[in-house]
Tab-separated table of C-alpha atoms in Angstrom:
chain	number	residue	atom	x	y	z
A	390	MET	CA	13.517	-19.386	25.792
A	391	GLU	CA	11.948	-17.905	22.528
A	392	SER	CA	9.621	-20.830	21.148
A	393	ASN	CA	7.342	-21.075	18.124
A	394	LYS	CA	3.764	-20.596	18.965
A	395	GLN	CA	1.301	-22.119	16.833
A	396	LEU	CA	-1.704	-21.876	16.099
A	397	GLN	CA	-3.639	-23.898	13.119
A	398	ALA	CA	-7.514	-24.528	12.242
A	399	ARG	CA	-9.042	-25.548	9.432
A	400	PHE	CA	-12.931	-24.245	9.312
A	401	GLN	CA	-16.495	-25.662	8.334
A	402	LYS	CA	-19.247	-24.262	7.557
A	403	VAL	CA	-20.771	-24.403	11.104
A	404	ASN	CA	-17.610	-26.305	13.006
A	405	LEU	CA	-13.596	-26.891	13.399
A	406	LEU	CA	-12.939	-29.338	10.666
A	407	ASP	CA	-9.190	-29.684	13.074
A	408	TYR	CA	-7.708	-27.460	15.544
A	409	LYS	CA	-4.246	-27.266	17.114
A	410	GLY	CA	-3.146	-24.387	19.789
A	411	ASP	CA	-0.203	-23.654	21.499
A	412	GLN	CA	-1.005	-22.180	24.674
A	413	PRO	CA	-1.840	-19.038	24.989
A	414	LEU	CA	-2.713	-19.081	21.682
A	415	LYS	CA	-6.609	-20.308	20.957
A	416	ILE	CA	-10.342	-20.288	19.391
A	417	ALA	CA	-13.341	-20.740	20.197
A	418	LYS	CA	-16.947	-20.601	18.964
A	419	ALA	CA	-18.888	-17.699	20.402
A	420	ASP	CA	-22.002	-17.427	21.983
A	421	GLN	CA	-23.243	-14.916	19.550
A	422	SER	CA	-25.481	-16.161	16.441
A	423	HIS	CA	-26.184	-14.396	13.395
A	424	ARG	CA	-27.772	-15.265	9.951
A	425	VAL	CA	-24.729	-16.069	8.227
A	426	PHE	CA	-21.593	-16.570	9.751
A	427	THR	CA	-20.232	-18.836	12.124
A	428	THR	CA	-18.550	-16.949	15.107
A	429	TYR	CA	-15.358	-17.350	16.385
A	430	ASN	CA	-13.244	-15.755	19.175
A	431	ILE	CA	-9.326	-15.647	18.781
A	432	ASP	CA	-7.318	-14.562	22.233
A	433	GLY	CA	-3.931	-15.091	22.985
A	434	LEU	CA	-2.454	-12.768	20.595
A	435	ASN	CA	-0.758	-10.216	23.347
A	436	GLN	CA	0.200	-12.868	25.438
A	437	THR	CA	3.217	-14.197	24.668
A	438	THR	CA	6.417	-12.870	23.097
A	439	ASP	CA	7.015	-15.964	21.036
A	440	PRO	CA	6.891	-15.569	17.330
A	441	ILE	CA	2.858	-16.353	16.961
A	442	SER	CA	2.345	-17.887	13.530
A	443	VAL	CA	-1.594	-18.486	12.584
A	444	ASP	CA	-2.312	-20.713	9.946
A	445	LEU	CA	-6.119	-20.829	8.879
A	446	THR	CA	-8.041	-22.237	6.154
A	447	VAL	CA	-11.517	-21.563	5.473
A	448	LYS	CA	-13.063	-24.398	3.468
A	449	LYS	CA	-15.215	-23.951	0.747
A	450	ALA	CA	-18.714	-21.969	1.244
A	451	SER	CA	-18.135	-21.201	4.969
A	452	ASN	CA	-18.827	-18.406	5.987
A	453	ILE	CA	-16.490	-17.089	9.327
A	454	LYS	CA	-16.200	-14.239	11.631
A	455	LEU	CA	-13.151	-13.879	13.726
A	456	LEU	CA	-13.288	-11.327	16.588
A	457	ASP	CA	-10.260	-10.625	18.795
A	458	THR	CA	-10.899	-10.505	22.172
A	459	ALA	CA	-7.432	-9.901	23.727
A	460	THR	CA	-8.499	-9.079	27.052
A	461	GLU	CA	-4.795	-6.996	27.093
A	462	LYS	CA	-4.862	-4.954	25.058
A	463	ASP	CA	-1.014	-3.256	25.009
A	464	THR	CA	0.994	-5.325	22.678
A	465	ARG	CA	3.800	-6.804	24.866
A	466	GLU	CA	7.493	-5.477	23.790
A	467	ASN	CA	8.138	-7.920	20.864
A	468	HIS	CA	5.098	-9.053	18.851
A	469	SER	CA	5.747	-11.131	15.983
A	470	LEU	CA	2.922	-12.548	13.934
A	471	GLN	CA	2.643	-14.566	10.784
A	472	PHE	CA	-0.796	-14.961	9.287
A	473	THR	CA	-1.616	-17.010	6.747
A	474	CYS	CA	-4.958	-17.981	5.579
A	475	ASN	CA	-6.322	-19.711	2.589
A	476	ILE	CA	-9.808	-19.078	1.857
A	477	GLU	CA	-11.339	-21.366	-0.716
A	478	GLU	CA	-14.493	-20.628	-3.102
A	479	GLU	CA	-17.604	-18.518	-2.094
A	480	ALA	CA	-15.828	-18.743	1.503
A	481	LEU	CA	-15.724	-15.826	3.406
A	482	LEU	CA	-13.729	-14.524	6.144
A	483	PHE	CA	-14.523	-11.465	8.337
A	484	PHE	CA	-11.985	-10.756	10.574
A	485	ASN	CA	-12.494	-7.918	12.775
A	486	LYS	CA	-9.321	-7.434	14.422
A	487	ARG	CA	-8.046	-5.755	17.682
A	488	GLU	CA	-6.783	-2.509	18.027
A	489	ILE	CA	-2.603	-2.421	18.035
A	490	ILE	CA	-1.402	-0.233	20.838
A	491	PRO	CA	2.480	-0.334	21.238
A	492	VAL	CA	3.951	-0.100	24.767
A	493	ASN	CA	7.113	1.753	25.147
A	494	ASN	CA	10.831	0.009	23.619
A	495	SER	CA	8.165	-2.477	21.998
A	496	ASN	CA	9.053	-3.863	18.260
A	497	ILE	CA	5.961	-5.123	16.364
A	498	SER	CA	6.391	-6.966	13.346
A	499	GLN	CA	3.364	-8.811	11.562
A	500	HIS	CA	3.052	-10.623	7.799
A	501	ILE	CA	-0.651	-10.901	6.738
A	502	LYS	CA	-0.889	-13.430	3.667
A	503	VAL	CA	-4.140	-13.922	2.289
A	504	ASN	CA	-4.852	-16.307	-0.532
A	505	VAL	CA	-8.523	-15.764	-2.011
A	506	THR	CA	-9.587	-18.373	-4.018
A	507	GLY	CA	-12.072	-17.381	-6.883
A	508	ASP	CA	-15.226	-15.890	-5.497
A	509	ALA	CA	-14.031	-16.035	-1.888
A	510	GLU	CA	-13.855	-13.107	0.184
A	511	PHE	CA	-12.105	-11.552	2.918
A	512	VAL	CA	-12.345	-8.781	5.699
A	513	TRP	CA	-9.702	-7.616	7.455
A	514	SER	CA	-9.930	-4.333	9.618
A	515	GLU	CA	-7.617	-2.814	12.398
A	516	ILE	CA	-7.241	0.395	13.964
A	517	VAL	CA	-3.346	1.549	14.906
A	518	HIS	CA	-2.277	3.782	18.113
A	519	LEU	CA	0.686	5.900	17.282
A	520	ASN	CA	1.532	6.070	20.709
A	521	GLN	CA	3.365	9.918	21.155
A	522	GLY	CA	6.156	9.951	23.425
A	523	SER	CA	6.784	6.333	23.565
A	524	GLU	CA	9.783	4.404	21.685
A	525	TYR	CA	7.956	1.488	19.245
A	526	HIS	CA	9.354	0.212	15.711
A	527	TYR	CA	5.416	-1.075	13.862
A	528	TYR	CA	5.706	-3.215	10.826
A	529	SER	CA	2.718	-4.669	8.877
A	530	LEU	CA	3.120	-6.725	5.645
A	531	MET	CA	-0.134	-7.084	4.072
A	532	GLU	CA	-0.044	-9.581	1.025
A	533	ILE	CA	-3.537	-10.364	-0.602
A	534	TRP	CA	-3.314	-12.922	-3.654
A	535	THR	CA	-6.197	-14.304	-5.562
A	536	GLU	CA	-3.871	-17.154	-6.966
A	537	GLU	CA	-1.463	-16.351	-8.960
A	538	HIS	CA	-2.063	-12.111	-9.296
A	539	CYS	CA	-1.314	-10.013	-6.058
A	540	LEU	CA	-4.113	-7.868	-5.369
A	541	ALA	CA	-2.330	-6.105	-2.174
A	542	TYR	CA	0.802	-5.333	-0.867
A	543	ASP	CA	1.060	-3.368	1.627
A	544	PRO	CA	4.225	-2.982	4.040
A	545	VAL	CA	2.964	-0.252	6.496
A	546	GLN	CA	5.837	1.000	8.895
A	547	PHE	CA	5.975	3.478	11.743
A	548	ASN	CA	9.042	4.032	14.206
A	549	ALA	CA	8.010	6.214	16.878
A	550	ASN	CA	9.650	9.630	16.880
A	551	GLU	CA	10.843	9.617	13.227
A	552	GLU	CA	11.477	12.878	11.844
A	553	VAL	CA	10.001	12.317	8.575
A	554	LEU	CA	6.205	11.177	9.911
A	555	ALA	CA	5.431	14.460	10.745
A	556	HIS	CA	5.893	15.983	7.104
A	557	HIS	CA	3.316	16.596	4.944
A	558	GLY	CA	1.640	13.284	2.997
A	559	MET	CA	2.949	11.034	6.432
A	560	THR	CA	0.906	10.385	9.108
A	561	GLU	CA	1.652	13.823	10.279
A	562	SER	CA	0.582	14.433	14.028
A	563	PHE	CA	-2.213	12.397	13.774
A	564	PRO	CA	-2.062	9.525	16.281
A	565	TYR	CA	-4.419	6.941	15.258
A	566	VAL	CA	-4.489	5.162	11.776
A	567	ALA	CA	-7.230	2.426	10.656
A	568	SER	CA	-7.907	0.227	8.180
A	569	ILE	CA	-10.320	-1.965	6.416
A	570	TRP	CA	-9.984	-3.868	3.343
A	571	TYR	CA	-12.327	-5.711	1.623
A	572	ILE	CA	-11.822	-8.404	-1.371
A	573	SER	CA	-14.061	-9.283	-3.561
A	574	PRO	CA	-14.499	-9.613	-7.485
A	575	ASN	CA	-18.337	-8.228	-6.519
A	576	PRO	CA	-18.614	-6.092	-3.463
A	577	PRO	CA	-22.322	-6.343	-3.137
A	578	PHE	CA	-23.369	-1.947	-2.594
A	579	ASP	CA	-22.374	0.947	-4.166
A	580	GLU	CA	-18.939	3.113	-3.207
A	581	TRP	CA	-21.400	6.204	-2.811
A	582	ASP	CA	-23.036	3.642	0.211
A	583	VAL	CA	-19.333	3.506	1.731
A	584	GLN	CA	-18.302	6.977	1.029
A	585	GLN	CA	-20.846	8.905	2.938
A	586	ARG	CA	-20.160	7.088	6.013
A	587	LEU	CA	-17.154	7.976	6.101
A	588	SER	CA	-16.694	11.745	7.646
A	589	GLN	CA	-14.010	14.164	7.244
A	590	ALA	CA	-14.339	15.950	10.701
A	591	LYS	CA	-11.780	18.410	11.524
A	592	HIS	CA	-8.097	16.661	12.349
A	593	HIS	CA	-9.997	13.197	11.040
A	594	ARG	CA	-9.289	12.254	7.133
A	595	ALA	CA	-10.619	8.835	5.722
A	596	GLY	CA	-10.567	7.682	1.946
A	597	MET	CA	-11.648	5.031	0.298
A	598	THR	CA	-10.364	3.738	-2.962
A	599	ASP	CA	-11.329	0.770	-5.642
A	600	ILE	CA	-8.510	-2.349	-5.572
A	601	ASP	CA	-8.963	-3.193	-9.581
A	602	GLY	CA	-12.363	-4.142	-9.180
A	603	LYS	CA	-11.417	-6.666	-6.792
A	604	GLY	CA	-12.110	-5.166	-3.500
A	605	ILE	CA	-11.938	-1.725	-1.348
A	606	LEU	CA	-9.073	-0.330	0.594
A	607	ILE	CA	-10.425	2.521	3.377
A	608	ARG	CA	-8.092	4.106	5.221
A	609	TRP	CA	-8.229	6.992	8.169
A	610	LEU	CA	-5.864	8.982	10.071
A	611	SER	CA	-7.475	10.788	13.014
A	612	THR	CA	-6.604	12.409	16.278
A	613	ASP	CA	-10.673	11.462	18.059
A	614	LEU	CA	-10.446	7.642	18.366
A	615	THR	CA	-14.301	7.776	19.584
A	616	LEU	CA	-15.183	8.574	16.210
A	617	LEU	CA	-12.543	6.685	14.558
A	618	LYS	CA	-13.959	3.636	16.259
A	619	GLN	CA	-17.755	4.789	15.369
A	620	GLU	CA	-17.031	5.179	12.086
A	621	VAL	CA	-14.825	1.238	11.412
A	622	ASP	CA	-17.763	0.090	13.201
A	623	ASP	CA	-20.533	1.856	11.049
A	624	VAL	CA	-18.629	0.366	7.563
A	625	LEU	CA	-18.099	-3.083	9.456
A	626	ALA	CA	-21.811	-3.107	10.237
A	627	PHE	CA	-22.713	-2.471	6.556
A	628	PHE	CA	-21.046	-4.833	5.091
A	629	ASP	CA	-22.172	-7.498	7.526
A	630	GLU	CA	-25.417	-6.334	6.490
A	631	LYS	CA	-24.932	-6.558	2.616
A	632	ILE	CA	-22.927	-9.781	3.297
A	633	THR	CA	-25.907	-11.431	4.978
A	634	ASP	CA	-28.345	-10.230	2.173
A	635	ILE	CA	-26.400	-11.798	-0.815
A	636	ARG	CA	-25.251	-15.401	1.563
A	637	LYS	CA	-28.651	-15.716	3.745
A	638	TRP	CA	-29.858	-17.793	0.703
A	639	ARG	CA	-26.667	-19.799	0.208
A	640	VAL	CA	-26.487	-21.341	3.885
B	404	MET	CA	33.174	11.665	-17.095
B	405	SER	CA	34.872	10.132	-20.125
B	406	ILE	CA	32.771	10.814	-23.631
B	407	ASN	CA	30.894	7.611	-23.603
B	408	GLU	CA	29.863	8.256	-19.945
B	409	SER	CA	28.813	11.593	-20.628
B	410	GLN	CA	27.201	10.591	-23.947
B	411	LYS	CA	24.859	8.293	-21.778
B	412	LEU	CA	24.290	10.783	-19.028
B	413	LEU	CA	22.452	12.885	-21.952
B	414	HIS	CA	20.566	9.942	-23.176
B	415	LEU	CA	19.325	9.440	-19.880
B	416	LEU	CA	18.419	12.932	-18.970
B	417	HIS	CA	16.789	12.834	-22.493
B	418	MET	CA	13.967	10.002	-22.001
B	419	HIS	CA	13.027	12.513	-18.723
B	420	HIS	CA	12.170	15.292	-21.339
B	421	SER	CA	8.948	16.825	-21.405
B	422	SER	CA	8.634	15.710	-25.073
B	423	PHE	CA	8.663	11.978	-22.918
B	424	LEU	CA	5.104	11.497	-21.475
B	425	LYS	CA	4.787	10.820	-17.970
B	426	SER	CA	3.516	9.251	-14.985
B	427	GLN	CA	4.877	12.430	-12.250
B	428	VAL	CA	1.160	13.624	-12.478
B	429	ALA	CA	0.053	10.461	-10.420
B	430	HIS	CA	1.938	12.317	-7.393
B	431	ALA	CA	0.552	15.410	-8.071
B	432	ILE	CA	-3.251	13.740	-7.061
B	433	GLY	CA	-2.483	13.213	-3.434
B	434	MET	CA	-0.567	16.821	-3.249
B	435	GLU	CA	-3.585	18.560	-4.850
B	436	MET	CA	-5.937	18.246	-1.813
B	437	TYR	CA	-3.105	19.269	0.642
B	438	ILE	CA	-2.938	22.757	-1.635
B	439	ARG	CA	-6.602	23.230	-1.534
B	440	SER	CA	-6.760	22.850	2.246
B	441	LYS	CA	-4.024	25.080	2.445
B	442	GLN	CA	-2.123	22.868	4.704
B	443	VAL	CA	0.700	23.010	1.422
B	444	ASN	CA	0.551	27.398	1.061
B	445	SER	CA	4.204	28.534	1.178
B	446	LYS	CA	7.332	27.159	0.273
B	447	GLU	CA	8.071	26.033	3.860
B	448	ASP	CA	5.108	23.879	3.145
B	449	LEU	CA	5.819	22.569	-0.141
B	450	ALA	CA	9.873	21.780	1.268
B	451	SER	CA	7.759	19.845	3.959
B	452	PHE	CA	5.854	17.771	1.197
B	453	CYS	CA	8.679	17.406	-0.751
B	454	HIS	CA	11.041	16.120	1.834
B	455	SER	CA	8.547	13.153	2.813
B	456	TYR	CA	8.137	12.821	-0.883
B	457	VAL	CA	11.316	12.260	-1.848
B	458	GLY	CA	13.146	10.895	0.698
B	459	ASN	CA	10.472	8.512	1.743
B	460	TYR	CA	7.545	8.042	-0.578
B	461	LEU	CA	9.977	7.720	-3.656
B	462	LEU	CA	13.212	5.978	-2.010
B	463	TYR	CA	11.034	3.497	-0.501
B	464	ASN	CA	8.892	2.441	-3.389
B	465	ASP	CA	10.099	3.359	-6.830
B	466	ALA	CA	13.614	3.652	-6.136
B	467	ILE	CA	13.912	0.288	-4.498
B	468	ILE	CA	11.961	-1.018	-7.462
B	469	ILE	CA	13.909	0.724	-9.996
B	470	LYS	CA	17.447	-0.842	-7.831
B	471	GLU	CA	16.061	-4.663	-7.980
B	472	LEU	CA	14.851	-4.565	-11.353
B	473	PHE	CA	18.708	-4.173	-12.519
B	474	SER	CA	19.778	-6.309	-10.185
B	475	LYS	CA	17.277	-9.205	-11.591
B	476	LEU	CA	17.684	-8.362	-15.179
B	477	LYS	CA	21.459	-8.396	-14.933
B	478	LYS	CA	20.635	-12.545	-13.733
B	479	ASN	CA	18.453	-12.333	-16.335
B	480	ASP	CA	16.135	-13.536	-13.876
B	481	TRP	CA	12.778	-12.651	-16.013
B	482	ASP	CA	10.251	-14.590	-13.491
B	483	GLN	CA	11.769	-12.267	-11.286
B	484	VAL	CA	11.190	-9.280	-13.006
B	485	LEU	CA	7.782	-10.491	-13.674
B	486	TYR	CA	6.948	-10.537	-9.579
B	487	LEU	CA	8.647	-7.497	-8.994
B	488	ALA	CA	6.559	-5.490	-11.522
B	489	GLU	CA	3.393	-7.784	-9.790
B	490	ILE	CA	4.475	-6.358	-6.252
B	491	TYR	CA	5.000	-3.177	-7.680
B	492	ASN	CA	1.250	-2.910	-9.092
B	493	ALA	CA	0.000	-4.299	-6.114
B	494	ARG	CA	2.120	-2.153	-4.042
B	495	LYS	CA	-0.085	1.082	-5.095
B	496	ASN	CA	-2.646	0.493	-3.220
B	497	VAL	CA	-4.751	3.665	-5.166
B	498	LEU	CA	-7.153	3.428	-7.485
B	499	GLU	CA	-6.223	6.599	-9.220
B	500	LEU	CA	-2.883	7.145	-8.717
B	501	LYS	CA	-2.208	3.023	-10.762
B	502	LYS	CA	-4.050	4.043	-13.594
B	503	THR	CA	-1.941	7.502	-13.837
B	504	SER	CA	1.060	5.681	-13.926
B	505	ARG	CA	0.295	2.792	-16.020
B	506	GLN	CA	-1.473	5.018	-18.653
B	507	ALA	CA	2.239	6.844	-18.563
B	508	GLY	CA	4.198	3.311	-18.986
B	509	SER	CA	1.736	2.475	-21.739
B	510	ARG	CA	2.774	5.591	-23.444
B	511	PHE	CA	6.140	5.238	-22.825
B	512	LEU	CA	6.254	1.804	-23.993
B	513	ASP	CA	4.938	2.574	-27.293
B	514	ARG	CA	7.163	5.980	-27.688
B	515	LEU	CA	10.207	3.934	-27.104
B	516	LEU	CA	9.212	0.825	-29.290
B	517	SER	CA	8.394	3.236	-32.159
B	518	ILE	CA	11.758	5.164	-32.235
B	519	GLU	CA	13.764	2.341	-32.154
B	520	SER	CA	14.334	-1.275	-30.943
B	521	SER	CA	14.301	-2.964	-27.941
B	522	PRO	CA	14.983	-6.249	-27.430
B	523	ILE	CA	14.170	-5.992	-23.667
B	524	LEU	CA	10.927	-3.652	-24.202
B	525	SER	CA	9.749	-6.352	-27.122
B	526	LYS	CA	9.916	-9.050	-24.774
B	527	TRP	CA	8.250	-6.833	-21.724
B	528	SER	CA	5.482	-5.279	-24.675
B	529	GLU	CA	4.706	-9.376	-25.366
B	530	GLU	CA	4.525	-10.706	-21.447
B	531	ILE	CA	2.248	-7.848	-20.770
B	532	LYS	CA	0.075	-9.063	-23.837
B	533	ASP	CA	-2.442	-10.451	-21.551
B	534	ARG	CA	-1.234	-8.420	-18.285
B	535	ASP	CA	-1.232	-4.403	-19.018
B	536	SER	CA	-1.667	-3.853	-15.673
B	537	LEU	CA	1.963	-4.238	-14.498
B	538	ASN	CA	2.816	-1.814	-17.371
B	539	HIS	CA	3.713	1.210	-14.885
B	540	TYR	CA	5.921	3.675	-16.083
B	541	VAL	CA	8.352	2.951	-13.220
B	542	ILE	CA	9.736	-0.550	-14.416
B	543	VAL	CA	9.088	0.534	-18.375
B	544	TYR	CA	11.522	3.195	-17.480
B	545	SER	CA	13.924	0.517	-15.838
B	546	LEU	CA	13.782	-1.964	-18.356
B	547	TYR	CA	15.345	0.497	-21.291
B	548	ALA	CA	17.792	2.348	-18.730
B	549	PHE	CA	19.319	-1.690	-17.960
B	550	GLU	CA	19.679	-2.058	-22.038
B	551	LYS	CA	21.003	1.029	-22.368
B	552	GLY	CA	23.721	0.227	-19.763
B	553	PHE	CA	23.036	3.615	-17.708
B	554	ASP	CA	24.385	3.652	-14.269
B	555	LEU	CA	21.951	2.361	-11.762
B	556	PHE	CA	22.997	5.112	-9.767
B	557	ALA	CA	22.359	7.635	-12.014
B	558	THR	CA	19.213	6.532	-13.275
B	559	ILE	CA	17.713	6.381	-9.474
B	560	GLN	CA	18.892	10.102	-9.349
B	561	THR	CA	17.550	11.592	-12.015
B	562	TYR	CA	14.094	9.325	-11.764
B	563	LEU	CA	14.448	11.524	-8.131
B	564	TYR	CA	14.975	14.349	-9.826
B	565	PHE	CA	12.620	14.812	-12.443
B	566	SER	CA	9.813	13.607	-9.953
B	567	LEU	CA	10.935	16.010	-7.666
B	568	THR	CA	10.939	19.154	-10.523
B	569	ASN	CA	7.801	18.042	-12.051
B	570	LEU	CA	5.957	17.693	-8.473
B	571	ILE	CA	7.669	21.215	-7.687
B	572	GLN	CA	6.269	22.686	-11.467
B	573	HIS	CA	3.152	21.431	-10.608
B	574	ALA	CA	2.736	23.138	-6.739
B	575	VAL	CA	3.989	26.255	-8.267
B	576	ARG	CA	1.209	26.884	-10.251
B	577	ALA	CA	-1.411	25.343	-8.047
B	578	ILE	CA	-0.655	27.059	-4.475
B	579	PRO	CA	0.517	30.107	-6.363
B	580	LEU	CA	4.319	30.568	-5.308
B	581	ALA	CA	6.481	32.441	-7.266
B	582	PRO	CA	9.419	31.333	-9.620
B	583	LYS	CA	12.458	32.074	-7.215
B	584	ASP	CA	10.513	30.318	-4.060
B	585	ALA	CA	10.289	27.173	-6.481
B	586	GLU	CA	13.729	27.209	-7.087
B	587	GLN	CA	14.980	27.387	-3.921
B	588	ALA	CA	12.478	24.615	-2.835
B	589	THR	CA	14.327	23.016	-5.432
B	590	LEU	CA	18.274	23.736	-4.764
B	591	GLU	CA	17.117	22.973	-1.019
B	592	ALA	CA	15.987	19.459	-2.188
B	593	LEU	CA	18.539	18.712	-4.172
B	594	ALA	CA	20.853	16.905	-0.902
B	595	GLU	CA	17.850	14.911	-0.189
B	596	VAL	CA	17.890	13.311	-3.607
B	597	ASP	CA	21.543	13.028	-3.671
B	598	GLN	CA	20.835	11.385	0.059
B	599	ALA	CA	18.118	9.252	-0.973
B	600	THR	CA	19.794	7.803	-4.046
B	601	GLU	CA	22.719	6.864	-2.190
B	602	LEU	CA	20.629	4.580	0.666
B	603	ALA	CA	18.219	3.444	-2.162
B	604	MET	CA	21.599	1.818	-3.268
B	605	THR	CA	21.964	-0.426	-0.029
B	606	LEU	CA	17.979	-1.385	0.153
B	607	HIS	CA	16.332	-4.225	-1.070
B	608	LEU	CA	12.082	-5.519	-1.770
B	609	LYS	CA	11.997	-6.160	1.924
B	610	ASP	CA	13.004	-2.628	2.718
B	611	MET	CA	10.204	-1.527	0.783
B	612	GLN	CA	7.665	0.791	2.877
B	613	ASN	CA	4.504	2.810	3.261
B	614	ASN	CA	4.119	5.526	5.713
B	615	ALA	CA	2.366	8.390	3.241
B	616	ILE	CA	-0.871	7.364	4.680
B	617	GLY	CA	-1.869	10.895	4.154
B	618	LEU	CA	-0.308	11.809	1.013
B	619	GLU	CA	-2.671	8.079	-0.040
B	620	ILE	CA	-5.963	9.437	1.547
B	621	SER	CA	-5.503	12.893	-0.367
B	622	ALA	CA	-5.219	10.376	-3.634
B	623	MET	CA	-8.604	8.609	-2.428
B	624	GLN	CA	-9.932	11.852	-2.226
B	625	HIS	CA	-8.718	13.377	-5.282
B	626	LYS	CA	-11.523	10.988	-7.034
B	627	TYR	CA	-14.382	12.923	-5.594
B	628	LEU	CA	-13.512	16.201	-6.263
B	629	LEU	CA	-15.761	17.787	-8.908
B	630	SER	CA	-13.845	19.908	-10.540
B	631	LYS	CA	-9.625	18.953	-10.389
B	632	LEU	CA	-6.661	20.757	-10.875
B	633	PHE	CA	-4.033	17.825	-12.046
B	634	ILE	CA	-5.793	15.325	-14.001
B	635	SER	CA	-3.988	12.589	-16.064
């Protein structure tokens, strides 16, 4: 029988203020040390067909990095994730999210709702495999609010074998889509610093846009997973470096 | 069609007349990269682009917003009107498209208010004094169409039709294509406009979707072109 699996956590600067997780969902502090981030591994997101509800709070001035360490890369047939997060002032959540690999006959639905308070920052990255030949439905709504104003409302949806996706302007024949969101009132870099990390190789397209001066969105369509991962990692490493430069003085 | 309905239709059609400044160049911004890279280089390519543009991009975003705005205005639910404007603004990911749409909305609002009194548009104008980021063309268009009592189906259908023809006119000059190819592409897409309008009447806010990733990336890249064919 289907039951909701919940994961709730409140992050302080170097430890969890409180934490509750239903099996198989878990968060554990990672071994790696970092100048500013406290890093946690999140696991279990791909190990249940029950609806998952993740509710996180990043307390004021905390710098939290979340790594999705799923051992099983493929999603289950039914994958429903409600991810809610409140990031308090001066805090930062850096979520290096997993790849999403829909299996045949899968139905993936996720709603990510993030509230970014004041000068808080939020980073989210994700790579989705558009498996050719598999039957799947993928829906992901990214909703980012800065208290009363909605910064982003992005309901991405792909249905395998949907005829229209092959047309110009859609996902065309690209098997991989990636996104990085970086929300910050003052991104600590120039847009050209990011732009030069995006290649325009054959069968690989990337673009970057400013989000009304409150962040940036980078999107890729690619046929080359190795190159795509390389670029995503390169951009994330650059963000890490710049964020560290600024935040190391606040620790 | 009664005389009254016929006059309303003419009024609605006039809203799309070239004398009113419009936002459709925003969509051509995304198309420009496809034309430059020769991916849209023929009548068939253009038809493919129009298919995804009308049957997906406009249908699952602009058409749904028009329909939802009509529904909230009917209930006089002004808070929800503002919420929808907020969501539409946030839905446009690419800053260049956002700016062009706002610019067109602002011009359209100013023009309408300068030629006749409109309680809804006056209220909207007050509302966005400190939040002009919400003043998108499609919002102003929907508010005015509702106030004038235009039929919802016709309001969506004409919006889609004129967006399509505007895009094709831009494409014909940039590719370039023969005028007869443009006419053929337009006539072939008319069925698409009808189908999209019919489908839009059944959709709701929760049905909004984004799978025009290629168009988005093209619009993002447009900013970094040294010379541009289409500017707002």
